[in-house]
Amino acid sequence: RVTDDRKDEAERCITIKSTGISLLFPASDYLPSETVLNVIDSPGHVDFSSEVTAALRASDGALVVVDCVEGVCVQTETVLRQALQESIKPVLVINKLDRFFLELKYNPEEIYQRLCR
């Protein structure tokens, strides 16, 4: 919850205002020179779609994070449409995969079937 630094965001455990952070990666075998990655955390709720639009317009790419159990929500589809309209290439991240094993006790076939939906 690093980017949810407002009191109301911390209390509600949601992002309300887009927040940017910069990550500095030093040169290494994989990166020929020092690299800065600017990340914008934007809200996922439909009530804050203007924040998402503004964040997309300031971005070169988008990570769309989907909870593996909750699945794709209406707002997820809206954000994907917004990203494509802004010529942003989204990357899908399936989050919380451990819930399949630990919480729901799914076997590998059940997990595969769930992810195929």
PDB file of C-alpha atoms in Angstrom:
ATOM      1  CA  ARG A   1       0.000   0.000   0.000  1.00  0.00           C
ATOM      2  CA  VAL A   2       2.911   2.322  -0.693  1.00  0.00           C
ATOM      3  CA  THR A   3       0.981   4.474  -3.146  1.00  0.00           C
ATOM      4  CA  ASP A   4      -2.206   4.694  -1.062  1.00  0.00           C
ATOM      5  CA  ASP A   5      -0.780   7.418   1.146  1.00  0.00           C
ATOM      6  CA  ARG A   6      -3.931   9.478   1.725  1.00  0.00           C
ATOM      7  CA  LYS A   7      -5.804   8.862   4.973  1.00  0.00           C
ATOM      8  CA  ASP A   8      -9.086   7.976   3.241  1.00  0.00           C
ATOM      9  CA  GLU A   9      -7.281   5.544   0.919  1.00  0.00           C
ATOM     10  CA  ALA A  10      -5.550   3.815   3.829  1.00  0.00           C
ATOM     11  CA  GLU A  11      -8.810   3.539   5.780  1.00  0.00           C
ATOM     12  CA  ARG A  12     -10.773   2.118   2.824  1.00  0.00           C
ATOM     13  CA  CYS A  13      -7.860   0.073   1.380  1.00  0.00           C
ATOM     14  CA  ILE A  14      -8.490   1.420  -2.116  1.00  0.00           C
ATOM     15  CA  THR A  15      -6.822   3.844  -4.494  1.00  0.00           C
ATOM     16  CA  ILE A  16      -8.835   7.057  -4.976  1.00  0.00           C
ATOM     17  CA  LYS A  17      -6.280   9.395  -6.576  1.00  0.00           C
ATOM     18  CA  SER A  18      -3.609   8.343  -9.049  1.00  0.00           C
ATOM     19  CA  THR A  19      -0.159   8.333  -7.494  1.00  0.00           C
ATOM     20  CA  GLY A  20       3.167   8.172  -9.269  1.00  0.00           C
ATOM     21  CA  ILE A  21       6.417   6.684  -8.037  1.00  0.00           C
ATOM     22  CA  SER A  22       9.795   6.303  -9.712  1.00  0.00           C
ATOM     23  CA  LEU A  23      11.903   3.177  -9.478  1.00  0.00           C
ATOM     24  CA  LEU A  24      15.613   3.461 -10.190  1.00  0.00           C
ATOM     25  CA  PHE A  25      17.383   0.388 -11.540  1.00  0.00           C
ATOM     26  CA  PRO A  26      21.193   0.515 -11.590  1.00  0.00           C
ATOM     27  CA  ALA A  27      23.177  -0.669 -14.590  1.00  0.00           C
ATOM     28  CA  SER A  28      23.728  -4.425 -14.599  1.00  0.00           C
ATOM     29  CA  ASP A  29      24.315  -7.371 -16.899  1.00  0.00           C
ATOM     30  CA  TYR A  30      20.690  -6.959 -18.025  1.00  0.00           C
ATOM     31  CA  LEU A  31      20.570  -3.156 -18.232  1.00  0.00           C
ATOM     32  CA  PRO A  32      23.403  -1.408 -20.049  1.00  0.00           C
ATOM     33  CA  SER A  33      22.732   1.865 -18.230  1.00  0.00           C
ATOM     34  CA  GLU A  34      20.860   3.172 -15.230  1.00  0.00           C
ATOM     35  CA  THR A  35      17.102   2.994 -15.910  1.00  0.00           C
ATOM     36  CA  VAL A  36      14.165   4.822 -14.358  1.00  0.00           C
ATOM     37  CA  LEU A  37      10.706   3.256 -14.411  1.00  0.00           C
ATOM     38  CA  ASN A  38       7.857   5.626 -13.597  1.00  0.00           C
ATOM     39  CA  VAL A  39       4.783   3.833 -12.247  1.00  0.00           C
ATOM     40  CA  ILE A  40       1.302   5.332 -11.882  1.00  0.00           C
ATOM     41  CA  ASP A  41      -1.104   3.540  -9.543  1.00  0.00           C
ATOM     42  CA  SER A  42      -4.627   4.467 -10.634  1.00  0.00           C
ATOM     43  CA  PRO A  43      -7.979   3.502  -9.098  1.00  0.00           C
ATOM     44  CA  GLY A  44      -9.788   0.417 -10.301  1.00  0.00           C
ATOM     45  CA  HIS A  45     -13.328   1.442  -9.356  1.00  0.00           C
ATOM     46  CA  VAL A  46     -15.718   2.836 -11.960  1.00  0.00           C
ATOM     47  CA  ASP A  47     -16.391   5.936  -9.826  1.00  0.00           C
ATOM     48  CA  PHE A  48     -12.811   7.049 -10.469  1.00  0.00           C
ATOM     49  CA  SER A  49     -12.597   6.425 -14.232  1.00  0.00           C
ATOM     50  CA  SER A  50     -11.406   9.997 -14.916  1.00  0.00           C
ATOM     51  CA  GLU A  51      -8.295   9.203 -12.829  1.00  0.00           C
ATOM     52  CA  VAL A  52      -7.668   6.128 -14.998  1.00  0.00           C
ATOM     53  CA  THR A  53      -8.051   8.143 -18.204  1.00  0.00           C
ATOM     54  CA  ALA A  54      -5.586  10.778 -16.994  1.00  0.00           C
ATOM     55  CA  ALA A  55      -3.080   8.096 -15.939  1.00  0.00           C
ATOM     56  CA  LEU A  56      -3.361   6.352 -19.317  1.00  0.00           C
ATOM     57  CA  ARG A  57      -2.688   9.590 -21.189  1.00  0.00           C
ATOM     58  CA  ALA A  58       0.548  10.011 -19.247  1.00  0.00           C
ATOM     59  CA  SER A  59       1.662   6.410 -19.837  1.00  0.00           C
ATOM     60  CA  ASP A  60       3.537   4.361 -22.405  1.00  0.00           C
ATOM     61  CA  GLY A  61       2.040   1.076 -21.237  1.00  0.00           C
ATOM     62  CA  ALA A  62      -0.439  -0.424 -18.783  1.00  0.00           C
ATOM     63  CA  LEU A  63      -0.442  -3.397 -16.453  1.00  0.00           C
ATOM     64  CA  VAL A  64      -3.996  -4.626 -15.955  1.00  0.00           C
ATOM     65  CA  VAL A  65      -4.078  -6.595 -12.711  1.00  0.00           C
ATOM     66  CA  VAL A  66      -6.864  -9.171 -12.329  1.00  0.00           C
ATOM     67  CA  ASP A  67      -7.526 -11.200  -9.181  1.00  0.00           C
ATOM     68  CA  CYS A  68      -7.605 -14.860 -10.262  1.00  0.00           C
ATOM     69  CA  VAL A  69     -10.625 -15.679  -8.084  1.00  0.00           C
ATOM     70  CA  GLU A  70     -12.647 -12.494  -8.598  1.00  0.00           C
ATOM     71  CA  GLY A  71     -11.911 -12.537 -12.326  1.00  0.00           C
ATOM     72  CA  VAL A  72     -12.496  -9.793 -14.870  1.00  0.00           C
ATOM     73  CA  CYS A  73     -14.920  -7.169 -13.580  1.00  0.00           C
ATOM     74  CA  VAL A  74     -16.905  -4.575 -15.530  1.00  0.00           C
ATOM     75  CA  GLN A  75     -14.316  -1.908 -14.713  1.00  0.00           C
ATOM     76  CA  THR A  76     -11.529  -4.154 -16.025  1.00  0.00           C
ATOM     77  CA  GLU A  77     -13.212  -4.230 -19.427  1.00  0.00           C
ATOM     78  CA  THR A  78     -13.711  -0.452 -19.305  1.00  0.00           C
ATOM     79  CA  VAL A  79     -10.031   0.149 -18.494  1.00  0.00           C
ATOM     80  CA  LEU A  80      -8.955  -2.154 -21.329  1.00  0.00           C
ATOM     81  CA  ARG A  81     -11.177  -0.242 -23.777  1.00  0.00           C
ATOM     82  CA  GLN A  82      -9.753   3.060 -22.511  1.00  0.00           C
ATOM     83  CA  ALA A  83      -6.189   1.786 -22.895  1.00  0.00           C
ATOM     84  CA  LEU A  84      -6.810   0.629 -26.459  1.00  0.00           C
ATOM     85  CA  GLN A  85      -8.467   3.968 -27.340  1.00  0.00           C
ATOM     86  CA  GLU A  86      -5.348   5.763 -26.075  1.00  0.00           C
ATOM     87  CA  SER A  87      -3.140   3.406 -28.169  1.00  0.00           C
ATOM     88  CA  ILE A  88      -1.701   1.872 -24.998  1.00  0.00           C
ATOM     89  CA  LYS A  89      -0.703  -1.778 -25.201  1.00  0.00           C
ATOM     90  CA  PRO A  90      -1.970  -3.418 -22.008  1.00  0.00           C
ATOM     91  CA  VAL A  91      -0.254  -6.345 -20.307  1.00  0.00           C
ATOM     92  CA  LEU A  92      -2.463  -8.690 -18.288  1.00  0.00           C
ATOM     93  CA  VAL A  93      -1.234  -9.712 -14.827  1.00  0.00           C
ATOM     94  CA  ILE A  94      -3.140 -12.489 -13.068  1.00  0.00           C
ATOM     95  CA  ASN A  95      -2.755 -11.797  -9.363  1.00  0.00           C
ATOM     96  CA  LYS A  96      -3.139 -13.905  -6.198  1.00  0.00           C
ATOM     97  CA  LEU A  97      -2.722 -17.321  -7.845  1.00  0.00           C
ATOM     98  CA  ASP A  98      -1.947 -18.811  -4.440  1.00  0.00           C
ATOM     99  CA  ARG A  99      -5.642 -18.419  -3.552  1.00  0.00           C
ATOM    100  CA  PHE A 100      -6.435 -21.322  -5.907  1.00  0.00           C
ATOM    101  CA  PHE A 101      -4.278 -23.686  -3.853  1.00  0.00           C
ATOM    102  CA  LEU A 102      -4.499 -22.358  -0.310  1.00  0.00           C
ATOM    103  CA  GLU A 103      -8.018 -20.976  -0.112  1.00  0.00           C
ATOM    104  CA  LEU A 104     -10.065 -22.892  -2.690  1.00  0.00           C
ATOM    105  CA  LYS A 105      -8.015 -26.119  -2.707  1.00  0.00           C
ATOM    106  CA  TYR A 106      -8.286 -26.424  -6.519  1.00  0.00           C
ATOM    107  CA  ASN A 107      -6.359 -29.116  -8.350  1.00  0.00           C
ATOM    108  CA  PRO A 108      -4.383 -28.192 -11.501  1.00  0.00           C
ATOM    109  CA  GLU A 109      -7.238 -29.119 -13.879  1.00  0.00           C
ATOM    110  CA  GLU A 110      -9.730 -26.959 -11.954  1.00  0.00           C
ATOM    111  CA  ILE A 111      -7.289 -24.039 -12.049  1.00  0.00           C
ATOM    112  CA  TYR A 112      -6.819 -24.465 -15.802  1.00  0.00           C
ATOM    113  CA  GLN A 113     -10.594 -24.547 -16.388  1.00  0.00           C
ATOM    114  CA  ARG A 114     -11.120 -21.461 -14.225  1.00  0.00           C
ATOM    115  CA  LEU A 115      -8.448 -19.471 -16.067  1.00  0.00           C
ATOM    116  CA  CYS A 116      -9.880 -20.479 -19.461  1.00  0.00           C
ATOM    117  CA  ARG A 117     -13.211 -18.785 -18.707  1.00  0.00           C
TER     118      ARG A 117
END
